[in-house]
Tab-separated table of C-alpha atoms in Angstrom:
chain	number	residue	atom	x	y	z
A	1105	UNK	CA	12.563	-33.873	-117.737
A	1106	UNK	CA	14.641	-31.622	-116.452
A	1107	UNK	CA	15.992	-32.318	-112.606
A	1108	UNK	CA	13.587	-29.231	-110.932
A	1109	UNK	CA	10.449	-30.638	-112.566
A	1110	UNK	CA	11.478	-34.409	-111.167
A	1111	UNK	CA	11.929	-32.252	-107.479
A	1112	UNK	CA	8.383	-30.593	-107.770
A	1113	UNK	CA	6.577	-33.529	-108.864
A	1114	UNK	CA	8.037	-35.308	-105.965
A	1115	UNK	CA	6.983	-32.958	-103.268
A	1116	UNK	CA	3.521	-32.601	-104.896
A	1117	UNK	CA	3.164	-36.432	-104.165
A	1118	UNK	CA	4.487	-36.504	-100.951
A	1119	UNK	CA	1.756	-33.757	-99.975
A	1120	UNK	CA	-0.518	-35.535	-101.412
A	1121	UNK	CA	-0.147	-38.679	-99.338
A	1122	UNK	CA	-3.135	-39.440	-97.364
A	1123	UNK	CA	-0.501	-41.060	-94.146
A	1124	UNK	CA	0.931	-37.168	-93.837
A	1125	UNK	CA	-2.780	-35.616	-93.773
A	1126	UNK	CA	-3.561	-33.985	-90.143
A	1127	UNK	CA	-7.338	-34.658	-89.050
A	1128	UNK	CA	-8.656	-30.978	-87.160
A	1129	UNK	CA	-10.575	-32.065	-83.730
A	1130	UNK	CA	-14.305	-32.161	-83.578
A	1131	UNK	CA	-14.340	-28.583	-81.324
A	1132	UNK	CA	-11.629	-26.776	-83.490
A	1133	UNK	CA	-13.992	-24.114	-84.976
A	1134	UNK	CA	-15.619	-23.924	-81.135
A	1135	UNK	CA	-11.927	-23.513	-80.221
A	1136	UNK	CA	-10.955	-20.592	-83.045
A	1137	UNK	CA	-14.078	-18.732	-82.506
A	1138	UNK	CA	-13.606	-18.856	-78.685
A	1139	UNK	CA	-9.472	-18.024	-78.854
A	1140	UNK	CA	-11.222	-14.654	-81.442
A	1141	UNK	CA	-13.724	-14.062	-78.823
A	1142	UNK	CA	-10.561	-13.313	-76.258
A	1143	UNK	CA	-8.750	-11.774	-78.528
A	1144	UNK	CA	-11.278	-8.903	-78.899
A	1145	UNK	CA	-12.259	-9.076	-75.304
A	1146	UNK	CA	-8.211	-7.656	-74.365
A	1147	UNK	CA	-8.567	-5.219	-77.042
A	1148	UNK	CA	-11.273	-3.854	-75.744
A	1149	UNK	CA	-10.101	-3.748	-72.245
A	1150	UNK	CA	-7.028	-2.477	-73.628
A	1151	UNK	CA	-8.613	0.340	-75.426
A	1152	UNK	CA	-10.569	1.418	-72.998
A	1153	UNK	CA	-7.676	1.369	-70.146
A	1154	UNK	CA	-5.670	3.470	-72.445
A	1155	UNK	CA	-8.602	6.236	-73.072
A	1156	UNK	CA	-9.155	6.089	-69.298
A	1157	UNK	CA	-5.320	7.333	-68.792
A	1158	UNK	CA	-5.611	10.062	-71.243
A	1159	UNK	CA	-8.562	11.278	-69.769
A	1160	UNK	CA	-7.138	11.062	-66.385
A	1161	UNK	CA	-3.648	12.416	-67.718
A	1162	UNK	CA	-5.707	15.418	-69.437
A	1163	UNK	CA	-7.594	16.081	-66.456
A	1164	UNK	CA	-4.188	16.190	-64.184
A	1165	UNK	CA	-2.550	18.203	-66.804
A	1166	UNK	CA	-5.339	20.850	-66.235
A	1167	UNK	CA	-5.130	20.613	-62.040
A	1168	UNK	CA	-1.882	21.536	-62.496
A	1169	UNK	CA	-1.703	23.976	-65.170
A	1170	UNK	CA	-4.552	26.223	-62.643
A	1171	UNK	CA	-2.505	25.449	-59.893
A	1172	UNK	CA	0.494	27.034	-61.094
A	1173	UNK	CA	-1.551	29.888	-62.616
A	1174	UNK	CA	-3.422	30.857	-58.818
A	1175	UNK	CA	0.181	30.672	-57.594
A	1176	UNK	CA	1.837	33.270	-59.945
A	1177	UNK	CA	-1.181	35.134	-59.373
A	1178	UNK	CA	-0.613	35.219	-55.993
A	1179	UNK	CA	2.455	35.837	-56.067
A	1180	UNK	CA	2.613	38.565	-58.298
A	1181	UNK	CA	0.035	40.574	-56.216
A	1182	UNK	CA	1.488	39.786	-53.282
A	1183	UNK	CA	4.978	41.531	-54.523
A	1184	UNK	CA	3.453	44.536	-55.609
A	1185	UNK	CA	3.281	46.225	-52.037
A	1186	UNK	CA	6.724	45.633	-51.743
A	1187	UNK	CA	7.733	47.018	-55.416
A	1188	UNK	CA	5.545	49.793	-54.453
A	1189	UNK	CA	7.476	50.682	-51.044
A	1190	UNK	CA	10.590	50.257	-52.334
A	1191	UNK	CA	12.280	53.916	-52.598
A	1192	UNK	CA	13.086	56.028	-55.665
A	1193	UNK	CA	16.128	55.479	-57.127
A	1194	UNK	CA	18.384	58.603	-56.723
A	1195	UNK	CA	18.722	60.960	-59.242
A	1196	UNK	CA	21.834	60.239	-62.244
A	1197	UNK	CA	23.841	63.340	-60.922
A	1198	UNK	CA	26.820	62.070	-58.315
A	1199	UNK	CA	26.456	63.671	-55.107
A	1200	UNK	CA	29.328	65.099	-53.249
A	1201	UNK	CA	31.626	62.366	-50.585
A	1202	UNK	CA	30.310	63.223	-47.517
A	1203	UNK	CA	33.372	62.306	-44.535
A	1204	UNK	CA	30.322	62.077	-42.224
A	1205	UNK	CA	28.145	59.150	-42.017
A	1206	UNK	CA	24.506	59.267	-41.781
A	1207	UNK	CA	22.974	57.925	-39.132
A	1208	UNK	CA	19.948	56.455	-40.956
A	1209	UNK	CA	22.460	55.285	-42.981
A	1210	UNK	CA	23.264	52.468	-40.854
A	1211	UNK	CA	19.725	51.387	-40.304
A	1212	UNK	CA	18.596	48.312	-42.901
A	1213	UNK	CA	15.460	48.891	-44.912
A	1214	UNK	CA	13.420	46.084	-43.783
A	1215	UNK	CA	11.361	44.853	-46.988
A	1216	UNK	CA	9.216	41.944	-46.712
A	1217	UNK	CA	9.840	38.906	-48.636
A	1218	UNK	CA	8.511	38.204	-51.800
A	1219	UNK	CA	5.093	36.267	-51.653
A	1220	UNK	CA	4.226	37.186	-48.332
A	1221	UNK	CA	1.601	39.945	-47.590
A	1222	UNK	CA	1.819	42.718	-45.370
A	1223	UNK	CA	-0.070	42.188	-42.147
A	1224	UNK	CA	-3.294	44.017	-42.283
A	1225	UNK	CA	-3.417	47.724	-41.043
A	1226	UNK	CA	-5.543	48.869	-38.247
A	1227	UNK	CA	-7.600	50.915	-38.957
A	1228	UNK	CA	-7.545	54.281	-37.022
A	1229	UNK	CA	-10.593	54.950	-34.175
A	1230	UNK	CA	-13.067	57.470	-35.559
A	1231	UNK	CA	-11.911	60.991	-33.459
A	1232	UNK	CA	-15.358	62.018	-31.425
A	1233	UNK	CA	-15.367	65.687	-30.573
A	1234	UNK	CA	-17.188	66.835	-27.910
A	1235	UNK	CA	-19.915	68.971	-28.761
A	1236	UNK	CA	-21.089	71.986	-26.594
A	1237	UNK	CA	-23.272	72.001	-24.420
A	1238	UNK	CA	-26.728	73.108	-25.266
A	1239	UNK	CA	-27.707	76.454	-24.131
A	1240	UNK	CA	-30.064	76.894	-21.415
A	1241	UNK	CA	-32.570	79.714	-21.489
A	1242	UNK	CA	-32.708	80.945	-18.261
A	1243	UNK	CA	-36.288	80.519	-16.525
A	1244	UNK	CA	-38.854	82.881	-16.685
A	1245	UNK	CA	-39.813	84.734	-13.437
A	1246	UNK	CA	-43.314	84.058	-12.332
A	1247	UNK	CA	-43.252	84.697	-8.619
A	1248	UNK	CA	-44.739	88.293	-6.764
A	1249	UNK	CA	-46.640	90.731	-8.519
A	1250	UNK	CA	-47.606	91.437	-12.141
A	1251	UNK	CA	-46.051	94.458	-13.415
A	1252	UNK	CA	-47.586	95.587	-16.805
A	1253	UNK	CA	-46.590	98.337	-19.644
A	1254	UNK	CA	-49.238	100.229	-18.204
A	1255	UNK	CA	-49.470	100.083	-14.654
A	1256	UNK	CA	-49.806	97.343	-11.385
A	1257	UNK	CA	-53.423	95.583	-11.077
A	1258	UNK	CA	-55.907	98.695	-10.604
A	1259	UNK	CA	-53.061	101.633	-10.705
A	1260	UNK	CA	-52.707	102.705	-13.922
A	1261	UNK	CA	-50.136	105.015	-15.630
A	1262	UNK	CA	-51.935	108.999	-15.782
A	1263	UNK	CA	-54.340	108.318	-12.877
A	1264	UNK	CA	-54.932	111.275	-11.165
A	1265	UNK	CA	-55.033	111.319	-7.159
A	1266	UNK	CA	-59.606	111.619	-7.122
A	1267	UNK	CA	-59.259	108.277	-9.535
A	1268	UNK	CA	-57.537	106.378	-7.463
A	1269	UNK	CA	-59.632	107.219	-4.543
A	1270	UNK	CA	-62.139	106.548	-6.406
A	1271	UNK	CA	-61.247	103.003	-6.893
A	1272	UNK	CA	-61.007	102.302	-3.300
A	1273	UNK	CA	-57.540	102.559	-2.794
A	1274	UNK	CA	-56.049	103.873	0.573
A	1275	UNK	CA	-53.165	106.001	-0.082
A	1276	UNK	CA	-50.095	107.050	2.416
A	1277	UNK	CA	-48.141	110.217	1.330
A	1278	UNK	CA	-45.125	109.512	2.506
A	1279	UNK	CA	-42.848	112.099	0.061
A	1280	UNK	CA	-43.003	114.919	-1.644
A	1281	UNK	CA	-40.559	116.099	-4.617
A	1282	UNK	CA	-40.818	118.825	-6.486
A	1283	UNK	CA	-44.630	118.341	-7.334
A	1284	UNK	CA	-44.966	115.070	-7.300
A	1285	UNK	CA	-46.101	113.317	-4.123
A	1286	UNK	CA	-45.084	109.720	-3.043
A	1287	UNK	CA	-47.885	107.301	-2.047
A	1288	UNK	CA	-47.547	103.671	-0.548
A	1289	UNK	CA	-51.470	102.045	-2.209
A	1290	UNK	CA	-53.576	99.680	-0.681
A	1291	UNK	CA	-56.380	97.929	-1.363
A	1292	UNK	CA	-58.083	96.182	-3.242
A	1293	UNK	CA	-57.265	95.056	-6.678
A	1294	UNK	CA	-53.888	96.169	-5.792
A	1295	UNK	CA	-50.766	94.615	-4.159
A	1296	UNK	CA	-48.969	96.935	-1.486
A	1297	UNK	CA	-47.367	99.237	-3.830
A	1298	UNK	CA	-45.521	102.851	-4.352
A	1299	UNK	CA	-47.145	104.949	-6.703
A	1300	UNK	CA	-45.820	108.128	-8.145
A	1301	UNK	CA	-48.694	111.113	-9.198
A	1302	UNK	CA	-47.836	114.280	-11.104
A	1303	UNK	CA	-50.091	117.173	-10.117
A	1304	UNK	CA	-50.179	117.647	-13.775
A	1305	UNK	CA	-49.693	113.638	-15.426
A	1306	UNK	CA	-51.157	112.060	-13.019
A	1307	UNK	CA	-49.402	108.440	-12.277
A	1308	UNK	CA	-45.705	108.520	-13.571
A	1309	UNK	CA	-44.522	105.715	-11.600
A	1310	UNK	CA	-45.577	102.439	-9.858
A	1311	UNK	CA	-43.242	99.642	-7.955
A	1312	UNK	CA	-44.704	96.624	-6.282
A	1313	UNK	CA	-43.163	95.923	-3.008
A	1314	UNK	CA	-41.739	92.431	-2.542
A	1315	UNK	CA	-40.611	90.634	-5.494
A	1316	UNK	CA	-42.141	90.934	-9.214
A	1317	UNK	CA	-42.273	90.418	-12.920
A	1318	UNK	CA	-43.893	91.321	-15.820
A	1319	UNK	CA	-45.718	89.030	-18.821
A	1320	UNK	CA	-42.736	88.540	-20.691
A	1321	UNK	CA	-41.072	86.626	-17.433
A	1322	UNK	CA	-38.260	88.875	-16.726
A	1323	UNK	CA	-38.479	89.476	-13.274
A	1324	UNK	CA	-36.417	88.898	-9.947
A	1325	UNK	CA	-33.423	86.950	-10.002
A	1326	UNK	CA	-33.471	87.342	-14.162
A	1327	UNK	CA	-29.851	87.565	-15.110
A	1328	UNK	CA	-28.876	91.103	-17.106
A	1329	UNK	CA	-28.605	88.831	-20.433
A	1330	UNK	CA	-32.401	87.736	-19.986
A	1331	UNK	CA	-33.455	91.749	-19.816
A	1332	UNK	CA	-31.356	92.529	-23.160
A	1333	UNK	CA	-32.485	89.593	-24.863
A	1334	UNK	CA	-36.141	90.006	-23.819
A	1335	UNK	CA	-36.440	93.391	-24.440
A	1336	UNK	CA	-34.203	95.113	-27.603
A	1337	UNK	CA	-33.144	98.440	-27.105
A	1338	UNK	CA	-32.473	98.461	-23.024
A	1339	UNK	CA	-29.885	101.153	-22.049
A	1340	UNK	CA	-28.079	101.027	-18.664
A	1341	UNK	CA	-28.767	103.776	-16.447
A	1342	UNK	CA	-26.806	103.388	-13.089
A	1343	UNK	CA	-27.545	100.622	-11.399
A	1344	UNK	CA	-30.798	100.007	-13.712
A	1345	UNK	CA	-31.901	98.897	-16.760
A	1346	UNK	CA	-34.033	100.751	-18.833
A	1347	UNK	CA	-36.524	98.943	-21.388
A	1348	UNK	CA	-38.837	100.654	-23.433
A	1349	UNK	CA	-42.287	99.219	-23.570
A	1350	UNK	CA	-44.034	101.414	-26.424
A	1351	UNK	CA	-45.522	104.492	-26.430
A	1352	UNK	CA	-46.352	104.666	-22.663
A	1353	UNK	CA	-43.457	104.311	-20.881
A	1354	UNK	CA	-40.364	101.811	-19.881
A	1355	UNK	CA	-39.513	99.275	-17.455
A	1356	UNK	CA	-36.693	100.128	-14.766
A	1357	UNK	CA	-35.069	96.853	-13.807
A	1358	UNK	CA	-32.957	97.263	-10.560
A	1359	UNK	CA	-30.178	95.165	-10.612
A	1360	UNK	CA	-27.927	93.626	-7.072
A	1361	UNK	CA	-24.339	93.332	-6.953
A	1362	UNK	CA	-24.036	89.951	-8.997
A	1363	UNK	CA	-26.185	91.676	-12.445
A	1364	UNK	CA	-29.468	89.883	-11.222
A	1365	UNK	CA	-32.573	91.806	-11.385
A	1366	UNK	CA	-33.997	92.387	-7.913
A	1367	UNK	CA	-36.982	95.035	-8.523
A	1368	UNK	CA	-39.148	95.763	-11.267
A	1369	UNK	CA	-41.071	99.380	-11.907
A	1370	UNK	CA	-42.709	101.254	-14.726
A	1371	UNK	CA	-42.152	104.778	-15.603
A	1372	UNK	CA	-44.454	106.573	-18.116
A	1373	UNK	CA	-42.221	108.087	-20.890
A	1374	UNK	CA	-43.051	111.948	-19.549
A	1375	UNK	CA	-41.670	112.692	-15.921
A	1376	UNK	CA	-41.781	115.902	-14.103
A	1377	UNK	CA	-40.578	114.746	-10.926
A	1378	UNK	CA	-37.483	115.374	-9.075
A	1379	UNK	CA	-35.888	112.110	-7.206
């Protein structure tokens, strides 16, 4: 037998000797299964600490990463104002040396600083014009007597002297003009009036005394603008106005020194008297 042999067989005795044998305690298995039962428990905690830190590490990663986007964001539109009023570079061809130095020359271009806005612009107050005044008409005349295209009250233009007496009207001569007579009428249906009668056209002219008007509302204290307006086609004649009524006649506005009417008469369109 060769000396190895003798050296295994020797060892596999000695291990085989009850006196070196090592009895386990009663709770050894209750001991392993409880020592596995940790084990497992750390692991676990483990694990899950570390996937709690990735997920928090993730999430941070994000915070920041949105952060820093906002803030170039900001930025960027914030700088554009001031790219925008920066000036135009000058033009590649070389001016001549001026000996003389500009006076804006001297003055710094004030830019603002990157990242900051520029402070909000006030807006400019809405310009209110005045607007004109609205035109007044003037007021119609309704005071005194009511002179008509065709005559005052009862005297009518073409009456003849026997018509008017007829009506019960007093009358006055009081003129006489180349065959016309002058009358101051009275009574009734009639205010106190002159009347004008053509042996041949009978009444040719009537004027109320006192102040009057006609239906239209021009009357006294009617300003020379009223008269025009009223009545299309007036013509100046002297001191009057002239406005044609139609086929019978006109009315003869007398105006005063400040261009207000301050007598009203009707004419028939055919006169044969003298003044």
């Amino acid at each position: 037998m060769t000396e190895p042999d003798d050296l295994e067989q020797r060892l596999r005795a000695l291990l085989a000797d009850e006196r070196l044998a090592v009895e386990p305690n009663e709770d050894a298995a209750s001991a392993i299964v409880a020592g596995a039962r940790r084990r497992r428990r750390r692991q676990r905690i483990l694990t899950s600490a570390a996937g709690a830190a990735c997920v928090l590490a993730l999430a941070s990663a994000g915070v920041v990463a949105i952060q820093l986007r906002t803030q170039h964001a900001t930025t960027d539109v914030a700088a554009r104002p001031v790219a925008s009023a920066q000036p135009t570079p000058p033009s590649s061809v070389p001016e001549p040396p001026s000996t003389v130095e500009s006076p804006q020359a001297q003055v710094p271009i004030q830019t603002s600083e990157p990242g900051i806005a520029d402070p909000p612009t006030v807006p400019a107050r809405p310009h209110h014009t005045k607007s004109a005044p609205p035109q007044t008409t003037p007021a119609k005349a309704a005071s005194g007597a009511l002179v008509t295209a065709d005559g005052l009250g009862a005297v009518k233009l073409g009456m003849t002297e026997q018509q008017l007496t007829d009506q019960g009207m007093k009358l006055t001569a009081v003129k006489e003009s180349a065959g016309c007579t002058y009358y101051d009428v009275s009574g009734a249906g009639v205010p106190d009036a002159t009347a004008v009668v053509s042996k041949d056209n009978g009444v040719v002219a009537v004027k109320p005394e006192g102040a009057a008007h006609t239906p239209e509302g021009v009357g006294d204290g009617s300003p020379k603008d009223q008269v025009t307006s009223t009545y299309p086609g007036t013509s100046e004649s002297g001191s009057a106005l002239v406005s044609p009524t139609g086929d019978q006649g006109a009315y003869h506005f007398t105006l005063n020194s400040d261009g207000a009417v301050e007598g009203v008469e009707v004419r028939a369109k055919t006169q044969d008297c003298g003044s």
